[in-house]
Short mmCIF file of C-alpha atoms in Angstrom, two decimals:
data_model
loop_
_atom_site.label_atom_id
_atom_site.label_comp_id
_atom_site.label_asym_id
_atom_site.label_seq_id
_atom_site.Cartn_x
_atom_site.Cartn_y
_atom_site.Cartn_z
CA MET A 1 124.16 108.83 132.73
CA THR A 2 120.47 107.59 132.83
CA ILE A 3 117.61 108.79 130.65
CA ALA A 4 115.84 111.44 132.64
CA ARG A 5 113.58 113.31 130.18
CA ALA A 6 111.88 112.19 127.17
CA LEU A 7 109.97 114.06 124.47
CA LEU A 8 107.39 111.96 122.62
CA SER A 9 105.56 113.38 119.66
CA VAL A 10 104.07 110.71 117.32
CA SER A 11 101.60 110.43 114.58
CA ASP A 12 101.40 106.62 114.68
CA LYS A 13 100.44 105.80 118.24
CA THR A 14 100.84 102.07 118.06
CA GLY A 15 102.67 100.76 121.06
CA LEU A 16 103.03 104.31 122.47
CA ILE A 17 101.25 103.79 125.84
CA GLU A 18 103.18 100.60 126.73
CA PHE A 19 106.42 102.15 125.72
CA ALA A 20 105.70 105.26 127.68
CA GLN A 21 104.64 103.22 130.69
CA GLY A 22 107.95 101.44 130.45
CA LEU A 23 109.79 104.76 130.57
CA ALA A 24 107.65 105.88 133.60
CA LYS A 25 108.86 102.82 135.45
CA HIS A 26 112.32 104.14 135.02
CA GLY A 27 111.36 107.51 136.42
CA VAL A 28 111.63 109.24 133.05
CA ALA A 29 109.86 112.64 132.85
CA LEU A 30 107.55 112.80 129.86
CA ILE A 31 107.14 115.77 127.63
CA SER A 32 104.71 115.67 124.72
CA THR A 33 102.52 117.62 122.19
CA GLY A 34 98.97 117.82 121.13
CA GLY A 35 97.28 114.40 120.53
CA THR A 36 100.27 112.50 121.93
CA ALA A 37 99.97 114.13 125.26
CA LYS A 38 96.27 113.62 125.24
CA ALA A 39 96.57 109.88 124.66
CA LEU A 40 99.19 109.72 127.39
CA ARG A 41 97.16 111.44 130.05
CA GLU A 42 94.09 109.37 129.16
CA ALA A 43 96.20 106.29 129.95
CA GLY A 44 96.91 107.84 133.39
CA LEU A 45 100.52 108.97 132.72
CA THR A 46 102.01 112.40 133.93
CA VAL A 47 102.91 114.52 130.99
CA SER A 48 104.35 118.04 130.44
CA ASP A 49 103.25 119.93 127.47
CA VAL A 50 105.84 121.26 125.23
CA ALA A 51 104.34 124.77 125.52
CA ASP A 52 105.00 124.47 129.29
CA ILE A 53 108.81 124.02 128.83
CA THR A 54 109.13 126.55 125.98
CA GLY A 55 106.91 129.27 127.44
CA PHE A 56 105.20 129.60 124.06
CA PRO A 57 101.92 128.07 123.01
CA GLU A 58 101.42 126.00 119.96
CA MET A 59 100.49 128.42 117.23
CA MET A 60 99.62 128.82 113.50
CA ASP A 61 97.33 125.72 113.54
CA GLY A 62 100.03 123.61 115.13
CA ARG A 63 102.73 124.56 112.63
CA VAL A 64 104.93 126.02 115.21
CA LYS A 65 105.31 124.12 118.62
CA THR A 66 108.74 122.47 118.82
CA LEU A 67 110.79 124.93 116.74
CA HIS A 68 112.22 126.65 119.96
CA PRO A 69 115.75 126.84 121.52
CA VAL A 70 114.58 125.08 124.58
CA VAL A 71 113.71 121.99 122.60
CA HIS A 72 116.56 121.92 120.18
CA GLY A 73 119.04 123.08 122.78
CA GLY A 74 117.75 120.25 124.99
CA LEU A 75 118.45 117.88 122.13
CA LEU A 76 121.56 119.23 120.61
CA GLY A 77 123.52 120.34 123.81
CA LEU A 78 126.62 118.40 124.59
CA ARG A 79 126.25 117.52 128.12
CA ASP A 80 129.93 118.39 128.96
CA LYS A 81 130.94 121.13 126.57
CA HIS A 82 127.66 122.91 126.57
CA ALA A 83 126.58 122.48 130.17
CA ALA A 84 127.25 126.01 131.18
CA ALA A 85 125.31 127.53 128.22
CA MET A 86 122.32 125.21 129.01
CA LYS A 87 122.29 126.35 132.53
CA GLU A 88 122.58 130.01 131.63
CA HIS A 89 119.64 129.82 129.36
CA GLY A 90 117.56 127.55 131.52
CA ILE A 91 117.70 124.65 129.08
CA GLU A 92 117.35 121.08 130.40
CA GLY A 93 118.61 118.17 128.50
CA ILE A 94 116.16 115.85 126.54
CA ASP A 95 117.75 112.42 126.69
CA LEU A 96 115.14 110.51 124.55
CA LEU A 97 113.24 111.58 121.62
CA VAL A 98 110.41 109.51 120.26
CA CYS A 99 109.12 110.94 116.97
CA ASN A 100 107.23 109.49 113.92
CA LEU A 101 106.19 111.93 111.30
CA TYR A 102 103.08 113.36 109.89
CA PRO A 103 101.53 110.63 107.66
CA PHE A 104 102.61 112.38 104.34
CA GLU A 105 102.92 109.16 102.27
CA ALA A 106 99.54 107.86 103.41
CA THR A 107 97.91 111.19 102.50
CA VAL A 108 99.32 111.13 99.10
CA ALA A 109 98.42 107.47 98.67
CA LYS A 110 94.64 108.15 99.42
CA GLY A 111 94.55 110.84 96.73
CA ALA A 112 94.23 113.83 99.03
CA PRO A 113 93.87 117.41 97.45
CA PHE A 114 96.95 119.46 97.22
CA ASP A 115 96.47 121.71 100.25
CA GLU A 116 95.70 118.65 102.59
CA VAL A 117 98.99 117.10 101.27
CA ILE A 118 100.93 120.28 102.02
CA GLU A 119 99.58 120.39 105.53
CA ASN A 120 100.91 116.82 106.01
CA ILE A 121 104.46 117.73 105.39
CA ASP A 122 106.14 117.63 108.92
CA ILE A 123 108.69 120.31 109.80
CA GLY A 124 109.09 120.19 113.46
CA GLY A 125 109.48 116.49 113.52
CA PRO A 126 112.31 115.96 111.14
CA ALA A 127 114.02 118.76 112.63
CA MET A 128 113.90 117.36 116.08
CA THR A 129 114.86 113.99 114.75
CA ARG A 130 117.93 115.27 113.00
CA SER A 131 118.88 117.11 116.16
CA ALA A 132 118.77 114.17 118.39
CA ALA A 133 120.45 111.93 115.80
CA LYS A 134 123.40 114.29 115.52
CA ASN A 135 123.81 114.33 119.24
CA HIS A 136 123.45 110.50 119.62
CA ALA A 137 126.41 110.50 121.99
CA PHE A 138 124.00 111.68 124.61
CA VAL A 139 120.57 111.47 123.07
CA THR A 140 118.58 108.33 122.07
CA VAL A 141 116.27 108.88 119.12
CA VAL A 142 113.46 106.53 118.16
CA VAL A 143 111.50 106.82 114.93
CA ASP A 144 110.29 103.24 114.46
CA VAL A 145 107.62 101.52 116.70
CA GLU A 146 109.74 98.30 116.20
CA ASP A 147 112.48 99.81 118.25
CA TYR A 148 110.47 100.45 121.37
CA ASP A 149 111.09 97.09 122.92
CA THR A 150 114.84 97.23 122.19
CA VAL A 151 115.22 100.56 124.02
CA LEU A 152 113.35 99.34 127.06
CA ALA A 153 115.33 96.20 127.12
CA GLU A 154 118.68 98.18 127.08
CA MET A 155 117.18 100.62 129.79
CA ASP A 156 116.51 97.50 132.09
CA ALA A 157 119.92 96.14 131.41
CA ASN A 158 122.02 99.31 131.81
CA LYS A 159 120.34 101.10 134.72
CA GLY A 160 118.06 103.39 132.80
CA ASP A 161 120.45 104.19 129.88
CA THR A 162 121.09 102.91 126.50
CA THR A 163 124.35 101.90 124.92
CA LEU A 164 126.43 104.06 122.50
CA ALA A 165 126.13 101.25 119.92
CA LEU A 166 122.40 101.35 119.98
CA ARG A 167 122.22 105.14 119.92
CA ARG A 168 124.40 105.01 116.71
CA ARG A 169 122.28 102.37 115.02
CA LEU A 170 119.08 104.34 115.97
CA ALA A 171 120.67 107.48 114.59
CA GLN A 172 121.30 105.88 111.32
CA THR A 173 117.69 104.74 111.17
CA ALA A 174 116.48 108.29 112.02
CA TYR A 175 118.46 109.86 109.26
CA ALA A 176 117.30 107.27 106.80
CA ARG A 177 113.73 108.03 107.87
CA THR A 178 113.92 111.64 107.36
CA ALA A 179 115.77 111.14 104.07
CA ALA A 180 112.89 108.85 102.86
CA TYR A 181 110.41 111.28 104.03
CA ASP A 182 112.11 114.28 102.18
CA THR A 183 112.31 111.87 99.24
CA ALA A 184 108.55 111.25 99.25
CA VAL A 185 107.84 115.00 99.49
CA SER A 186 110.32 115.82 96.66
CA ASN A 187 108.82 113.20 94.45
CA TRP A 188 105.38 114.17 95.05
CA PHE A 189 106.22 117.80 94.22
CA ALA A 190 107.80 116.47 90.96
CA THR A 191 104.41 115.04 89.96
CA GLN A 192 102.77 118.57 90.69
CA LEU A 193 105.04 120.45 88.36
CA GLN A 194 103.39 121.78 85.23
CA ASN A 195 106.11 120.70 82.66
CA ASP A 196 107.75 117.63 81.43
CA GLU A 197 111.34 118.56 82.44
CA PRO A 198 113.08 116.20 84.70
CA PRO A 199 113.66 117.51 88.18
CA ARG A 200 117.43 118.79 88.56
CA ARG A 201 117.52 116.73 91.72
CA ARG A 202 115.97 113.37 92.32
CA ALA A 203 115.93 111.28 95.42
CA PHE A 204 115.11 107.55 96.04
CA ALA A 205 114.56 105.73 99.23
CA GLY A 206 113.49 102.43 100.63
CA THR A 207 112.81 100.42 103.70
CA LEU A 208 114.43 97.03 104.44
CA ARG A 209 111.93 94.24 103.66
CA GLN A 210 114.52 91.42 103.79
CA ALA A 211 118.16 90.76 104.23
CA LEU A 212 119.09 88.34 101.46
CA ARG A 213 121.50 85.39 101.70
CA TYR A 214 123.34 86.83 98.63
CA GLY A 215 122.74 88.58 95.45
CA GLU A 216 122.94 87.32 91.85
CA ASN A 217 125.89 85.22 92.89
CA PRO A 218 127.02 83.87 96.27
CA HIS A 219 129.90 86.32 96.58
CA GLN A 220 127.64 89.34 96.23
CA ASP A 221 125.81 90.92 99.38
CA ALA A 222 122.12 91.89 98.91
CA ALA A 223 119.09 93.15 100.57
CA PHE A 224 115.51 93.77 99.44
CA TYR A 225 114.01 97.26 100.10
CA THR A 226 110.61 98.41 99.43
CA THR A 227 109.74 101.94 98.30
CA GLY A 228 106.21 102.23 99.76
CA GLU A 229 104.55 102.20 96.35
CA LYS A 230 101.36 100.09 96.65
CA ARG A 231 101.47 98.57 93.21
CA PRO A 232 100.47 94.87 93.67
CA GLY A 233 103.42 92.69 93.17
CA VAL A 234 106.31 90.72 94.97
CA ALA A 235 107.24 93.67 97.26
CA ASN A 236 103.62 93.58 98.77
CA ALA A 237 102.80 89.86 98.52
CA GLU A 238 102.06 87.62 101.27
CA GLN A 239 104.25 84.53 101.47
CA LEU A 240 102.19 81.51 102.43
CA GLN A 241 104.97 78.86 102.49
CA GLY A 242 108.39 78.06 101.62
CA LYS A 243 111.94 79.27 102.49
CA GLU A 244 112.95 82.77 102.05
CA LEU A 245 113.02 84.33 98.47
CA SER A 246 116.30 84.87 96.90
CA TYR A 247 117.56 87.96 94.99
CA ASN A 248 116.92 86.11 91.76
CA ASN A 249 113.53 84.80 93.00
CA ILE A 250 112.42 88.39 93.59
CA ASN A 251 113.67 89.62 90.40
CA ASP A 252 112.12 86.89 88.35
CA THR A 253 108.83 86.86 90.26
CA ASP A 254 108.28 90.59 89.67
CA ALA A 255 108.91 89.92 85.81
CA ALA A 256 106.37 87.19 85.81
CA TYR A 257 103.64 88.94 87.58
CA GLU A 258 104.00 92.10 85.55
CA LEU A 259 103.66 90.03 82.40
CA VAL A 260 100.55 88.16 83.33
CA ALA A 261 98.99 91.39 84.48
CA GLU A 262 98.85 92.46 80.92
CA PHE A 263 95.94 90.09 80.26
CA ASP A 264 92.45 90.86 81.48
CA ALA A 265 91.45 88.12 84.14
CA ALA A 266 87.85 88.64 83.40
CA THR A 267 88.42 87.60 79.70
CA HIS A 268 91.20 84.96 79.91
CA ALA A 269 93.08 83.04 82.50
CA ALA A 270 96.86 83.89 81.94
CA CYS A 271 99.91 81.84 82.92
CA ALA A 272 103.64 82.94 82.49
CA ILE A 273 106.58 80.80 83.35
CA ILE A 274 109.75 82.82 83.84
CA LYS A 275 113.40 81.76 83.89
CA HIS A 276 116.24 84.29 84.39
CA ALA A 277 113.73 87.16 83.96
CA ASN A 278 112.60 85.94 80.46
CA PRO A 279 109.52 84.09 79.75
CA CYS A 280 109.87 80.56 78.62
CA GLY A 281 106.23 80.11 77.98
CA VAL A 282 103.01 82.26 78.10
CA ALA A 283 99.54 81.28 77.29
CA LEU A 284 95.84 82.32 77.72
CA GLY A 285 93.13 79.83 78.34
CA ALA A 286 89.53 79.36 79.50
CA ASN A 287 90.94 78.46 82.90
CA LEU A 288 94.31 78.33 84.73
CA THR A 289 94.74 74.55 84.03
CA GLU A 290 94.53 75.12 80.28
CA ALA A 291 96.76 78.29 80.43
CA TYR A 292 99.32 76.54 82.51
CA GLN A 293 99.52 73.40 80.22
CA ARG A 294 99.72 75.58 77.06
CA ALA A 295 102.45 77.71 78.52
CA LEU A 296 104.44 74.74 79.78
CA SER A 297 104.23 73.21 76.34
CA CYS A 298 106.22 76.03 74.87
CA ASP A 299 109.52 75.05 76.60
CA PRO A 300 109.16 72.47 79.17
CA VAL A 301 112.75 71.93 79.73
CA SER A 302 113.39 75.53 80.68
CA ALA A 303 110.31 75.69 82.89
CA PHE A 304 112.18 73.27 85.35
CA GLY A 305 112.92 75.46 88.42
CA GLY A 306 111.14 78.47 87.13
CA ILE A 307 108.73 80.97 88.29
CA ILE A 308 104.95 80.69 87.50
CA ALA A 309 102.66 83.58 87.68
CA PHE A 310 98.71 83.50 87.25
CA ASN A 311 96.28 86.33 86.85
CA ARG A 312 93.45 84.54 88.64
CA THR A 313 93.10 82.57 92.03
CA LEU A 314 95.11 79.46 91.80
CA ASP A 315 92.93 76.46 92.01
CA GLY A 316 93.61 72.90 93.24
CA ALA A 317 93.52 71.22 89.77
CA THR A 318 96.21 73.51 88.46
CA ALA A 319 98.25 73.28 91.68
CA GLU A 320 98.11 69.48 91.47
CA LEU A 321 99.69 69.66 87.89
CA ILE A 322 102.35 72.11 89.00
CA SER A 323 103.31 69.80 91.85
CA HIS A 324 104.71 67.24 89.53
CA ILE A 325 107.65 69.48 88.37
CA PHE A 326 110.20 71.40 90.33
CA THR A 327 109.21 75.04 90.68
CA GLU A 328 110.76 77.82 92.72
CA VAL A 329 107.96 80.27 93.11
CA ILE A 330 104.30 80.58 92.25
CA ILE A 331 102.60 84.00 92.51
CA ALA A 332 98.91 84.76 92.08
CA PRO A 333 96.15 87.04 93.31
CA ASP A 334 95.18 84.37 95.71
CA ALA A 335 95.19 80.49 96.09
CA ASP A 336 92.13 78.52 97.07
CA ALA A 337 92.06 76.00 100.05
CA ASP A 338 92.82 73.03 97.70
CA ALA A 339 95.67 74.61 96.11
CA ARG A 340 97.23 75.50 99.50
CA LYS A 341 96.75 72.03 100.71
CA ILE A 342 98.31 70.48 97.78
CA LEU A 343 101.36 72.77 97.62
CA ALA A 344 102.00 72.65 101.41
CA ALA A 345 103.61 69.29 100.77
CA LYS A 346 106.24 70.97 98.42
CA LYS A 347 108.43 72.36 101.17
CA GLY A 348 110.82 74.02 98.72
CA LEU A 349 108.28 75.79 96.82
CA ARG A 350 107.47 79.44 97.60
CA LEU A 351 103.77 80.45 97.27
CA LEU A 352 102.85 84.04 97.24
CA VAL A 353 99.46 85.72 97.09
CA VAL A 354 99.06 89.35 96.30
CA GLY A 355 95.31 90.18 96.41
CA GLY A 356 95.18 92.09 93.10
CA LEU A 357 96.94 92.65 89.92
CA PRO A 358 99.11 95.63 88.94
CA ASP A 359 97.57 97.98 86.30
CA PRO A 360 99.79 97.60 83.22
CA ALA A 361 98.73 100.99 81.95
CA ALA A 362 99.52 102.95 85.20
CA PRO A 363 102.29 105.51 85.17
CA GLY A 364 105.32 105.08 87.45
CA LEU A 365 109.05 105.24 87.36
CA THR A 366 111.82 102.59 87.11
CA PHE A 367 115.38 103.04 87.57
CA LYS A 368 118.70 101.30 87.20
CA SER A 369 122.05 102.00 88.65
CA VAL A 370 125.11 102.81 86.45
CA SER A 371 128.55 103.76 87.68
CA GLY A 372 128.19 107.06 89.35
CA GLY A 373 124.47 107.60 88.69
CA LEU A 374 120.93 106.33 88.01
CA LEU A 375 119.03 106.00 84.80
CA VAL A 376 115.35 106.88 85.49
CA GLN A 377 112.55 106.40 83.07
CA SER A 378 108.79 106.04 83.06
CA ARG A 379 107.46 102.52 83.28
CA ASP A 380 106.86 100.93 79.84
CA ASN A 381 103.07 101.16 80.00
CA GLY A 382 102.60 101.39 76.29
CA ARG A 383 99.92 99.19 74.78
CA ILE A 384 98.74 98.59 71.24
CA ARG A 385 95.07 98.13 70.43
CA ARG A 386 93.64 96.50 67.45
CA GLU A 387 92.49 99.81 65.76
CA GLU A 388 96.18 101.13 66.11
CA LEU A 389 97.65 98.55 63.79
CA LYS A 390 98.76 99.70 60.43
CA ILE A 391 98.63 96.73 57.88
CA VAL A 392 101.29 97.39 55.48
CA THR A 393 101.31 94.17 53.24
CA LYS A 394 99.04 93.11 50.32
CA ARG A 395 97.48 90.32 52.32
CA GLN A 396 95.23 91.45 55.20
CA PRO A 397 95.60 89.23 58.45
CA SER A 398 92.61 87.19 59.73
CA GLU A 399 90.99 87.96 62.98
CA ALA A 400 92.84 84.88 64.52
CA GLU A 401 96.04 86.26 63.23
CA ILE A 402 95.48 89.74 64.61
CA ALA A 403 94.65 88.18 68.13
CA ASP A 404 97.84 86.17 68.02
CA MET A 405 99.93 89.09 66.77
CA LEU A 406 98.79 91.38 69.63
CA PHE A 407 99.33 88.55 72.08
CA ALA A 408 102.87 87.89 70.90
CA PHE A 409 103.61 91.61 70.78
CA THR A 410 102.53 92.02 74.40
CA VAL A 411 104.65 89.04 75.53
CA GLY A 412 107.58 90.46 73.63
CA LYS A 413 107.32 93.65 75.79
CA HIS A 414 108.58 91.48 78.54
CA VAL A 415 111.37 89.65 76.96
CA LYS A 416 114.89 90.98 76.83
CA SER A 417 116.00 92.40 73.55
CA ASN A 418 116.51 91.49 70.85
CA THR A 419 113.23 89.63 70.84
CA ILE A 420 111.30 87.45 68.56
CA VAL A 421 108.13 85.68 69.80
CA PHE A 422 106.05 83.19 67.89
CA ALA A 423 102.53 82.63 69.11
CA LYS A 424 99.53 80.51 67.93
CA GLY A 425 96.15 80.16 69.64
CA LEU A 426 97.19 82.67 72.29
CA THR A 427 100.08 80.45 73.25
CA THR A 428 103.71 81.16 72.77
CA ALA A 429 105.12 78.84 70.32
CA GLY A 430 108.76 79.80 70.59
CA ILE A 431 110.62 82.71 72.31
CA GLY A 432 113.99 84.01 71.20
CA ALA A 433 115.45 86.36 73.86
CA GLY A 434 118.54 88.55 74.39
CA GLN A 435 120.45 88.07 71.24
CA MET A 436 122.85 90.68 69.61
CA SER A 437 121.18 89.84 66.29
CA ARG A 438 117.50 89.76 65.52
CA VAL A 439 118.10 86.87 63.03
CA ASP A 440 119.70 84.87 65.81
CA SER A 441 116.66 85.51 68.13
CA ALA A 442 114.40 84.30 65.25
CA ARG A 443 116.47 81.15 64.69
CA ILE A 444 116.37 80.42 68.49
CA ALA A 445 112.64 80.86 68.80
CA ALA A 446 112.18 78.63 65.82
CA GLU A 447 114.43 76.05 67.28
CA LYS A 448 112.74 76.16 70.66
CA ALA A 449 109.46 75.47 68.85
CA THR A 450 110.98 72.57 67.00
CA GLN A 451 112.19 70.98 70.21
CA ALA A 452 108.95 71.49 71.92
CA ALA A 453 107.04 69.64 69.08
CA LYS A 454 109.40 66.84 69.40
CA THR A 455 108.89 66.66 73.19
CA ALA A 456 105.05 66.69 72.78
CA GLY A 457 105.00 64.42 69.81
CA TRP A 458 103.28 67.10 67.58
CA PRO A 459 103.73 66.45 63.79
CA THR A 460 104.82 70.07 63.25
CA PRO A 461 105.90 72.90 65.46
CA LEU A 462 103.46 75.52 66.45
CA THR A 463 105.41 78.06 64.50
CA HIS A 464 103.55 76.80 61.50
CA GLY A 465 100.59 79.08 60.96
CA SER A 466 101.84 81.27 63.80
CA ALA A 467 102.01 85.05 64.26
CA ALA A 468 105.61 86.44 65.02
CA ALA A 469 106.48 89.60 67.01
CA SER A 470 109.52 91.67 66.85
CA ASP A 471 110.11 94.22 69.91
CA ALA A 472 111.87 96.48 67.34
CA PHE A 473 111.99 97.02 63.57
CA PHE A 474 113.83 94.67 61.23
CA PRO A 475 116.92 96.50 60.02
CA PHE A 476 117.23 94.06 57.15
CA ALA A 477 114.78 91.60 55.57
CA ASP A 478 116.86 88.62 56.85
CA GLY A 479 115.17 88.41 60.14
CA LEU A 480 111.77 88.37 58.48
CA ILE A 481 112.68 85.70 55.95
CA GLU A 482 113.79 83.58 58.94
CA ILE A 483 110.42 83.92 60.50
CA ALA A 484 108.64 83.03 57.32
CA GLU A 485 110.85 79.96 56.90
CA ALA A 486 109.80 78.83 60.34
CA GLY A 487 106.13 78.78 59.27
CA ALA A 488 104.75 82.19 60.41
CA THR A 489 101.82 83.63 58.43
CA SER A 490 101.64 86.95 60.11
CA VAL A 491 104.15 89.42 61.60
CA ILE A 492 103.89 92.51 63.99
CA GLN A 493 106.62 94.89 64.43
CA PRO A 494 107.07 98.68 65.08
CA GLY A 495 108.29 99.63 61.65
CA GLY A 496 110.51 102.68 61.20
CA SER A 497 113.46 101.30 59.51
CA ILE A 498 114.98 102.96 56.51
CA ARG A 499 114.66 99.47 54.88
CA ASP A 500 110.96 99.11 55.65
CA ALA A 501 110.09 98.89 52.01
CA GLU A 502 112.57 96.05 51.54
CA VAL A 503 111.04 94.24 54.55
CA ILE A 504 107.52 94.77 53.35
CA ALA A 505 108.53 93.38 49.93
CA ALA A 506 109.92 90.34 51.49
CA ALA A 507 106.74 89.86 53.48
CA ASP A 508 104.68 90.14 50.37
CA ALA A 509 106.96 87.77 48.55
CA ALA A 510 106.43 85.26 51.40
CA GLY A 511 102.56 85.74 51.47
CA LEU A 512 102.78 87.15 55.00
CA ALA A 513 100.41 89.66 56.61
CA MET A 514 102.33 92.25 58.46
CA ALA A 515 101.27 95.00 60.83
CA PHE A 516 103.31 97.96 62.02
CA THR A 517 102.51 99.30 65.70
CA GLY A 518 104.85 102.46 65.68
CA MET A 519 105.83 101.53 69.31
CA ARG A 520 109.04 99.82 70.22
CA HIS A 521 109.46 97.74 73.33
CA PHE A 522 113.16 97.39 73.98
CA ARG A 523 113.97 95.68 77.40
CA HIS A 524 117.55 95.55 78.55
#
């Protein structure tokens, strides 16, 4: 059975004329609505209005035009079982539906007012799409411009028809699109509610960006889906060179870029080097070269095969330094011509440019799968300012110590808990990540600093005279004592332990200055 009649109703008219011309060459009768019909006629194609086949005009400002039995009967009718009913009621079959939906997501993204957003909720489009997809045994449904050529190629190869295999694949795509559309509408409505209660039902959806070779391990299947959120990062980056990103590359690159975005590019150049989603070195500098060299010095061994993120345009001098060690991915707002030329010789290196930095203070959602469900939370956009620090020790910190404390605490926000971060001169001196005991995290951070000093030939580790940050409070004084023994002179932590007095007394005994933030940064 060939495709005889097609209904085209699209918001995105990319490729529409060429596709419709291809259908016309196969003798397909075209039916359309509103602006789509106008565009087709202007291209010289013969088109019937939906109003002509339904006998009803478009009404209610276009809200009602395709919601009619002639349309849905033509899409839903089984050509064998329902042939008599279709004939009795004067319903002709619609064999192909081409429908993309009102630009709801784009309307929300541009910050349109409430009423305009409501008017961009499509009703007829999703209804037709679902009808056509349900009846895929007889009807071909197309919701993505990317499928136009595939449909025409199949019609060319199958005497004007498509195969059942293609129709099933297109039906899956259609239902995924309407699900994603409804998800966008539902989640937007959730932002409009005048209360803080989580919605009883929540939906998530994505569009395939990349089929991955495997997941965290070679025996795991994986794919990368984007949500449509315009937050600058790996999902919206342009890859200038290198092989495809892996699952772990994407995860680590996202962690690296979110970290460097914490630091104002107008004030400091920032570099973060990430390995297995944890920073092994972070630093600020007057320029990227200085920031990179400082970040690398924290743990040059772990930096091998790592992910490097910058908060400014990558320059040639910094790229030249990076080219001397194996690096998996570099991500930055941009890269100048010299950097691109230098790194082009490193075929295994992926270079990504984003065009901007994510706003670390912006609201948003993160979610994590658990067996049978999803954990959903607001993004950790908490930030501590200098005036919010509560100094709880007898000794007051110096301005340099305060700067290092805030820097270390910001870095610690992006390290897996339990976390201890030593910093000196706006450079990480040692990072202890992901330990079950905070004392062990402190010991690991101090040992990392000792090894870095040996590698660099420094007389003492950078922990001497450093600031130390803890992502959560010290439940006992032992962790703080470990930090003091490593040479730190100041400590920043959330506070809030029932043994705060004991911890403060230990800090006073060691001559440390200590600040409480009142904000915890667990990261699991």
